[in-house]
């Protein structure tokens, strides 16, 4: 078996170092090279996927295109939010977040396997791909964050991204260089022992 190019300790360190870095913690003025973005997305495409359907499409928004993204998201938010839940501050946040991050990637699950591959498996493959993307971003020193507001399923936003009826935008990945002086966020996980059930006997 060929030797792994990284040690388990290096893989563990990268996985545990990744944090969700929110747009307000990114440097809006520092661009991310197209070549680097392409490498992150190429790593995303190396995710496991049932039947090699590669059920993904990545819409990369940068610069002025983020204004079109904002307009569509705000219009969709107005359309899909029940009056009692509508919040002006949320609408405003939708208008500012994409400008705080130099890159926003809309990640669309596109079904290609027909009925043979269940939808949930295509979504699972997307999650694997986005984790690859975020881990790669972390390795490059970038901050990333997966956002999944309900408006992603709204008709106006779906039409903005040309999402077909059987497909779905599973998230927006906000990407950028962490702003100077950022204290890398901490996160917690339950002790792993509480998540493992060892079954080793014949009557298990
Ligand atoms: C499928 C998925 C959707 C997510 N959507 C959101 C979201 O809409 N808003 C948000 O604040 N965080 C979202 N997150 C990020 C989680 O909040 C974050 O991963 C969690 O708080 C743990 O923090 P960490 O990523 O730094 O470990 C999402 C994560 C996943 C996997």
Short mmCIF file of N, CA, C and O in Angstrom, two decimals, residues 69-159:
data_model
loop_
_atom_site.label_atom_id
_atom_site.label_comp_id
_atom_site.label_asym_id
_atom_site.label_seq_id
_atom_site.Cartn_x
_atom_site.Cartn_y
_atom_site.Cartn_z
N UNK A 69 -26.04 38.76 -6.20
CA UNK A 69 -26.34 37.69 -5.23
C UNK A 69 -27.19 38.26 -4.07
O UNK A 69 -28.22 37.70 -3.70
N UNK A 70 -26.76 39.41 -3.57
CA UNK A 70 -27.48 40.06 -2.47
C UNK A 70 -28.91 40.40 -2.89
O UNK A 70 -29.87 40.12 -2.15
N UNK A 71 -29.04 40.99 -4.07
CA UNK A 71 -30.39 41.41 -4.53
C UNK A 71 -31.32 40.21 -4.58
O UNK A 71 -32.47 40.28 -4.12
N UNK A 72 -30.81 39.10 -5.10
CA UNK A 72 -31.64 37.91 -5.21
C UNK A 72 -31.97 37.34 -3.83
O UNK A 72 -33.11 36.94 -3.56
N UNK A 73 -30.98 37.32 -2.95
CA UNK A 73 -31.21 36.77 -1.60
C UNK A 73 -32.20 37.64 -0.83
O UNK A 73 -33.09 37.12 -0.14
N UNK A 74 -32.08 38.96 -0.95
CA UNK A 74 -33.00 39.84 -0.21
C UNK A 74 -34.42 39.72 -0.73
O UNK A 74 -35.37 39.65 0.05
N UNK A 75 -34.53 39.66 -2.08
CA UNK A 75 -35.88 39.52 -2.65
C UNK A 75 -36.50 38.20 -2.20
O UNK A 75 -37.67 38.13 -1.81
N UNK A 76 -35.69 37.13 -2.20
CA UNK A 76 -36.21 35.82 -1.81
C UNK A 76 -36.58 35.82 -0.33
O UNK A 76 -37.60 35.26 0.07
N UNK A 77 -35.75 36.46 0.49
CA UNK A 77 -36.06 36.53 1.93
C UNK A 77 -37.42 37.18 2.14
O UNK A 77 -38.25 36.70 2.93
N UNK A 78 -37.67 38.27 1.40
CA UNK A 78 -38.98 38.95 1.53
C UNK A 78 -40.11 38.00 1.13
O UNK A 78 -41.17 37.99 1.74
N UNK A 79 -39.86 37.21 0.09
CA UNK A 79 -40.92 36.34 -0.43
C UNK A 79 -41.21 35.13 0.45
O UNK A 79 -42.35 34.71 0.58
N UNK A 80 -40.15 34.56 1.06
CA UNK A 80 -40.38 33.28 1.76
C UNK A 80 -40.62 33.45 3.27
O UNK A 80 -41.00 32.48 3.94
N UNK A 81 -40.39 34.65 3.79
CA UNK A 81 -40.49 34.81 5.24
C UNK A 81 -41.90 35.22 5.66
O UNK A 81 -42.40 36.26 5.22
N UNK A 82 -42.55 34.40 6.50
CA UNK A 82 -43.87 34.81 7.00
C UNK A 82 -43.77 36.15 7.73
O UNK A 82 -42.75 36.40 8.41
N UNK A 83 -44.81 36.97 7.60
CA UNK A 83 -44.78 38.34 8.15
C UNK A 83 -44.36 38.36 9.62
O UNK A 83 -43.57 39.21 10.04
N UNK A 84 -44.85 37.38 10.38
CA UNK A 84 -44.56 37.38 11.83
C UNK A 84 -43.09 37.11 12.12
O UNK A 84 -42.59 37.44 13.19
N UNK A 85 -42.40 36.50 11.15
CA UNK A 85 -40.99 36.16 11.38
C UNK A 85 -40.03 37.11 10.69
O UNK A 85 -38.81 37.03 10.87
N UNK A 86 -40.58 38.02 9.86
CA UNK A 86 -39.73 38.92 9.08
C UNK A 86 -38.93 39.84 10.01
O UNK A 86 -39.47 40.45 10.92
N UNK A 87 -37.62 39.91 9.77
CA UNK A 87 -36.77 40.78 10.59
C UNK A 87 -35.92 41.68 9.71
O UNK A 87 -35.17 41.21 8.86
N UNK A 88 -36.09 42.98 9.96
CA UNK A 88 -35.35 43.97 9.18
C UNK A 88 -33.84 43.78 9.34
O UNK A 88 -33.08 43.92 8.38
N UNK A 89 -33.41 43.41 10.58
CA UNK A 89 -31.96 43.25 10.81
C UNK A 89 -31.41 42.06 10.03
O UNK A 89 -30.27 42.07 9.56
N UNK A 90 -32.24 41.04 9.84
CA UNK A 90 -31.81 39.87 9.05
C UNK A 90 -31.66 40.27 7.58
O UNK A 90 -30.69 39.89 6.91
N UNK A 91 -32.64 41.04 7.10
CA UNK A 91 -32.59 41.51 5.72
C UNK A 91 -31.30 42.31 5.48
O UNK A 91 -30.63 42.16 4.46
N UNK A 92 -30.98 43.13 6.46
CA UNK A 92 -29.78 43.97 6.37
C UNK A 92 -28.51 43.11 6.36
O UNK A 92 -27.57 43.35 5.60
N UNK A 93 -28.51 42.08 7.22
CA UNK A 93 -27.36 41.18 7.30
C UNK A 93 -27.13 40.45 5.98
O UNK A 93 -25.99 40.26 5.54
N UNK A 94 -28.24 40.07 5.35
CA UNK A 94 -28.13 39.42 4.04
C UNK A 94 -27.47 40.37 3.05
O UNK A 94 -26.74 39.97 2.15
N UNK A 95 -27.71 41.67 3.27
CA UNK A 95 -27.15 42.68 2.37
C UNK A 95 -25.69 42.98 2.63
O UNK A 95 -24.98 43.49 1.75
N UNK A 96 -25.21 42.68 3.83
CA UNK A 96 -23.81 43.03 4.14
C UNK A 96 -22.86 41.83 4.14
O UNK A 96 -21.70 41.96 3.74
N UNK A 97 -23.34 40.66 4.58
CA UNK A 97 -22.45 39.50 4.70
C UNK A 97 -21.65 39.19 3.43
O UNK A 97 -20.43 38.99 3.50
N UNK A 98 -22.30 39.14 2.25
CA UNK A 98 -21.54 38.80 1.05
C UNK A 98 -20.50 39.87 0.67
O UNK A 98 -19.61 39.61 -0.12
N UNK A 99 -20.62 41.07 1.24
CA UNK A 99 -19.62 42.10 0.94
C UNK A 99 -18.45 42.04 1.92
O UNK A 99 -17.38 42.57 1.67
N UNK A 100 -18.67 41.36 3.05
CA UNK A 100 -17.59 41.19 4.03
C UNK A 100 -16.66 40.06 3.62
O UNK A 100 -15.48 40.04 3.99
N UNK A 101 -17.19 39.12 2.86
CA UNK A 101 -16.37 37.99 2.38
C UNK A 101 -16.01 38.26 0.92
O UNK A 101 -16.89 38.58 0.12
N UNK A 102 -14.73 38.14 0.57
CA UNK A 102 -14.37 38.39 -0.84
C UNK A 102 -14.90 37.33 -1.80
O UNK A 102 -15.02 37.58 -2.99
N UNK A 103 -15.24 36.15 -1.26
CA UNK A 103 -15.74 35.06 -2.11
C UNK A 103 -16.94 34.40 -1.44
O UNK A 103 -16.89 34.09 -0.25
N UNK A 104 -17.99 34.20 -2.21
CA UNK A 104 -19.14 33.42 -1.74
C UNK A 104 -19.41 32.35 -2.80
O UNK A 104 -19.57 32.67 -3.98
N UNK A 105 -19.42 31.11 -2.35
CA UNK A 105 -19.63 30.01 -3.31
C UNK A 105 -20.99 29.37 -3.04
O UNK A 105 -21.22 28.82 -1.96
N UNK A 106 -21.89 29.47 -4.02
CA UNK A 106 -23.19 28.80 -3.91
C UNK A 106 -23.00 27.38 -4.43
O UNK A 106 -22.57 27.18 -5.57
N UNK A 107 -23.31 26.42 -3.57
CA UNK A 107 -23.00 25.01 -3.87
C UNK A 107 -24.29 24.27 -4.19
O UNK A 107 -25.16 24.11 -3.32
N UNK A 108 -24.40 23.83 -5.43
CA UNK A 108 -25.65 23.24 -5.89
C UNK A 108 -25.49 21.73 -6.12
O UNK A 108 -24.56 21.30 -6.81
N UNK A 109 -26.40 20.98 -5.51
CA UNK A 109 -26.46 19.53 -5.74
C UNK A 109 -27.27 19.32 -7.02
O UNK A 109 -28.42 19.75 -7.11
N UNK A 110 -26.64 18.70 -8.01
CA UNK A 110 -27.33 18.41 -9.27
C UNK A 110 -27.44 16.91 -9.41
O UNK A 110 -26.44 16.20 -9.46
N UNK A 111 -28.67 16.41 -9.48
CA UNK A 111 -28.88 14.96 -9.57
C UNK A 111 -28.53 14.46 -10.96
O UNK A 111 -28.98 15.03 -11.95
N UNK A 112 -27.69 13.45 -11.00
CA UNK A 112 -27.30 12.92 -12.31
C UNK A 112 -27.49 11.41 -12.41
O UNK A 112 -27.37 10.84 -13.47
N UNK A 113 -27.77 10.78 -11.26
CA UNK A 113 -27.83 9.31 -11.26
C UNK A 113 -29.22 8.75 -11.49
O UNK A 113 -29.42 7.54 -11.39
N UNK A 114 -30.20 9.63 -11.77
CA UNK A 114 -31.57 9.15 -11.91
C UNK A 114 -32.06 8.56 -10.60
O UNK A 114 -31.51 8.86 -9.54
N UNK A 115 -33.04 7.67 -10.70
CA UNK A 115 -33.64 7.10 -9.48
C UNK A 115 -32.69 6.12 -8.79
O UNK A 115 -32.88 5.77 -7.63
N UNK A 116 -31.65 5.70 -9.50
CA UNK A 116 -30.72 4.69 -8.97
C UNK A 116 -30.02 5.18 -7.70
O UNK A 116 -29.77 4.41 -6.78
N UNK A 117 -29.69 6.47 -7.66
CA UNK A 117 -29.01 7.01 -6.49
C UNK A 117 -30.01 7.87 -5.72
O UNK A 117 -30.50 8.87 -6.24
N UNK A 118 -30.32 7.48 -4.46
CA UNK A 118 -31.30 8.28 -3.70
C UNK A 118 -30.80 9.72 -3.49
O UNK A 118 -29.59 9.95 -3.37
N UNK A 119 -31.75 10.65 -3.43
CA UNK A 119 -31.39 12.06 -3.27
C UNK A 119 -30.49 12.28 -2.06
O UNK A 119 -29.54 13.05 -2.10
N UNK A 120 -30.84 11.56 -0.95
CA UNK A 120 -30.08 11.80 0.28
C UNK A 120 -28.60 11.47 0.06
O UNK A 120 -27.71 12.11 0.63
N UNK A 121 -28.32 10.51 -0.79
CA UNK A 121 -26.91 10.15 -1.01
C UNK A 121 -26.19 11.23 -1.81
O UNK A 121 -24.98 11.44 -1.64
N UNK A 122 -26.92 11.91 -2.69
CA UNK A 122 -26.30 13.01 -3.43
C UNK A 122 -26.03 14.19 -2.49
O UNK A 122 -25.02 14.88 -2.61
N UNK A 123 -26.95 14.39 -1.53
CA UNK A 123 -26.74 15.45 -0.55
C UNK A 123 -25.57 15.09 0.38
O UNK A 123 -24.75 15.95 0.73
N UNK A 124 -25.50 13.82 0.73
CA UNK A 124 -24.37 13.38 1.57
C UNK A 124 -23.05 13.59 0.85
O UNK A 124 -22.06 14.03 1.45
N UNK A 125 -23.05 13.29 -0.45
CA UNK A 125 -21.82 13.51 -1.23
C UNK A 125 -21.45 15.00 -1.24
O UNK A 125 -20.27 15.36 -1.15
N UNK A 126 -22.48 15.85 -1.33
CA UNK A 126 -22.24 17.31 -1.28
C UNK A 126 -21.59 17.70 0.03
O UNK A 126 -20.67 18.52 0.07
N UNK A 127 -22.08 17.11 1.13
CA UNK A 127 -21.53 17.45 2.45
C UNK A 127 -20.06 17.03 2.51
O UNK A 127 -19.22 17.77 3.04
N UNK A 128 -19.76 15.86 1.95
CA UNK A 128 -18.35 15.42 1.92
C UNK A 128 -17.51 16.41 1.11
O UNK A 128 -16.40 16.77 1.51
N UNK A 129 -18.07 16.86 -0.02
CA UNK A 129 -17.34 17.78 -0.88
C UNK A 129 -17.09 19.11 -0.17
O UNK A 129 -15.98 19.66 -0.22
N UNK A 130 -18.11 19.59 0.53
CA UNK A 130 -17.94 20.89 1.19
C UNK A 130 -16.97 20.80 2.37
O UNK A 130 -16.24 21.75 2.66
N UNK A 131 -16.96 19.65 3.03
CA UNK A 131 -15.96 19.47 4.09
C UNK A 131 -14.56 19.46 3.47
O UNK A 131 -13.63 20.08 4.02
N UNK A 132 -14.39 18.78 2.34
CA UNK A 132 -13.09 18.82 1.65
C UNK A 132 -12.69 20.26 1.36
O UNK A 132 -11.54 20.67 1.55
N UNK A 133 -13.68 21.03 0.87
CA UNK A 133 -13.40 22.42 0.50
C UNK A 133 -12.96 23.22 1.73
O UNK A 133 -11.97 23.96 1.69
N UNK A 134 -13.71 23.05 2.82
CA UNK A 134 -13.41 23.85 4.02
C UNK A 134 -12.09 23.42 4.67
O UNK A 134 -11.34 24.26 5.17
N UNK A 135 -11.81 22.12 4.65
CA UNK A 135 -10.52 21.67 5.20
C UNK A 135 -9.37 22.19 4.34
O UNK A 135 -8.33 22.61 4.86
N UNK A 136 -9.56 22.17 3.03
CA UNK A 136 -8.51 22.69 2.14
C UNK A 136 -8.32 24.19 2.38
O UNK A 136 -7.18 24.68 2.39
N UNK A 137 -9.43 24.89 2.55
CA UNK A 137 -9.34 26.33 2.85
C UNK A 137 -8.55 26.54 4.15
O UNK A 137 -7.68 27.42 4.24
N UNK A 138 -8.84 25.72 5.14
CA UNK A 138 -8.15 25.84 6.43
C UNK A 138 -6.65 25.62 6.24
O UNK A 138 -5.82 26.37 6.78
N UNK A 139 -6.30 24.60 5.45
CA UNK A 139 -4.88 24.30 5.22
C UNK A 139 -4.19 25.47 4.52
O UNK A 139 -3.00 25.71 4.74
N UNK A 140 -4.95 26.20 3.68
CA UNK A 140 -4.37 27.34 2.96
C UNK A 140 -4.32 28.60 3.82
O UNK A 140 -3.80 29.63 3.39
N UNK A 141 -4.89 28.53 5.02
CA UNK A 141 -4.91 29.71 5.91
C UNK A 141 -6.15 30.56 5.73
O UNK A 141 -6.23 31.65 6.29
N UNK A 142 -7.10 30.07 4.94
CA UNK A 142 -8.34 30.82 4.71
C UNK A 142 -9.38 30.50 5.77
O UNK A 142 -9.37 29.41 6.35
N UNK A 143 -10.29 31.43 5.98
CA UNK A 143 -11.44 31.17 6.83
C UNK A 143 -12.60 30.77 5.93
O UNK A 143 -12.73 31.27 4.80
N UNK A 144 -13.45 29.89 6.42
CA UNK A 144 -14.62 29.47 5.64
C UNK A 144 -15.78 29.21 6.59
O UNK A 144 -15.58 28.95 7.78
N UNK A 145 -16.96 29.27 6.02
CA UNK A 145 -18.18 29.09 6.83
C UNK A 145 -19.33 28.68 5.93
O UNK A 145 -19.51 29.24 4.85
N UNK A 146 -20.05 27.66 6.34
CA UNK A 146 -21.18 27.10 5.58
C UNK A 146 -22.46 27.75 6.09
O UNK A 146 -22.80 27.60 7.27
N UNK A 147 -23.16 28.44 5.23
CA UNK A 147 -24.42 29.09 5.61
C UNK A 147 -25.56 28.44 4.81
O UNK A 147 -25.41 28.17 3.62
N UNK A 148 -26.68 28.20 5.52
CA UNK A 148 -27.79 27.50 4.84
C UNK A 148 -29.13 28.13 5.20
O UNK A 148 -30.01 27.47 5.75
N UNK A 149 -29.32 29.42 4.88
CA UNK A 149 -30.62 30.05 5.21
C UNK A 149 -31.74 29.42 4.38
O UNK A 149 -31.50 28.98 3.25
N UNK A 150 -32.96 29.40 4.95
CA UNK A 150 -34.10 28.80 4.23
C UNK A 150 -34.33 29.40 2.84
O UNK A 150 -34.86 28.72 1.96
N UNK A 151 -33.91 30.64 2.64
CA UNK A 151 -34.17 31.28 1.34
C UNK A 151 -33.50 30.54 0.18
O UNK A 151 -33.87 30.73 -0.99
N UNK A 152 -32.52 29.68 0.48
CA UNK A 152 -31.84 28.94 -0.60
C UNK A 152 -32.84 28.10 -1.39
O UNK A 152 -32.61 27.80 -2.55
N UNK A 153 -33.94 27.71 -0.72
CA UNK A 153 -34.95 26.87 -1.38
C UNK A 153 -36.07 27.72 -2.02
O UNK A 153 -37.01 27.16 -2.60
N UNK A 154 -35.98 29.03 -1.90
CA UNK A 154 -37.01 29.91 -2.46
C UNK A 154 -36.93 29.96 -3.98
O UNK A 154 -35.85 29.85 -4.57
N UNK A 155 -38.11 30.14 -4.62
CA UNK A 155 -38.19 30.08 -6.09
C UNK A 155 -37.30 31.13 -6.76
O UNK A 155 -36.62 30.84 -7.75
N UNK A 156 -37.29 32.33 -6.21
CA UNK A 156 -36.51 33.40 -6.86
C UNK A 156 -35.01 33.09 -6.81
O UNK A 156 -34.29 33.25 -7.80
N UNK A 157 -34.56 32.59 -5.67
CA UNK A 157 -33.12 32.29 -5.55
C UNK A 157 -32.75 31.09 -6.43
O UNK A 157 -31.71 31.08 -7.09
N UNK A 158 -33.63 30.10 -6.44
CA UNK A 158 -33.37 28.92 -7.27
C UNK A 158 -33.28 29.32 -8.75
O UNK A 158 -32.40 28.86 -9.48
N UNK A 159 -34.16 30.19 -9.15
CA UNK A 159 -34.16 30.62 -10.55
C UNK A 159 -32.91 31.48 -10.84
O UNK A 159 -32.31 31.38 -11.92
#
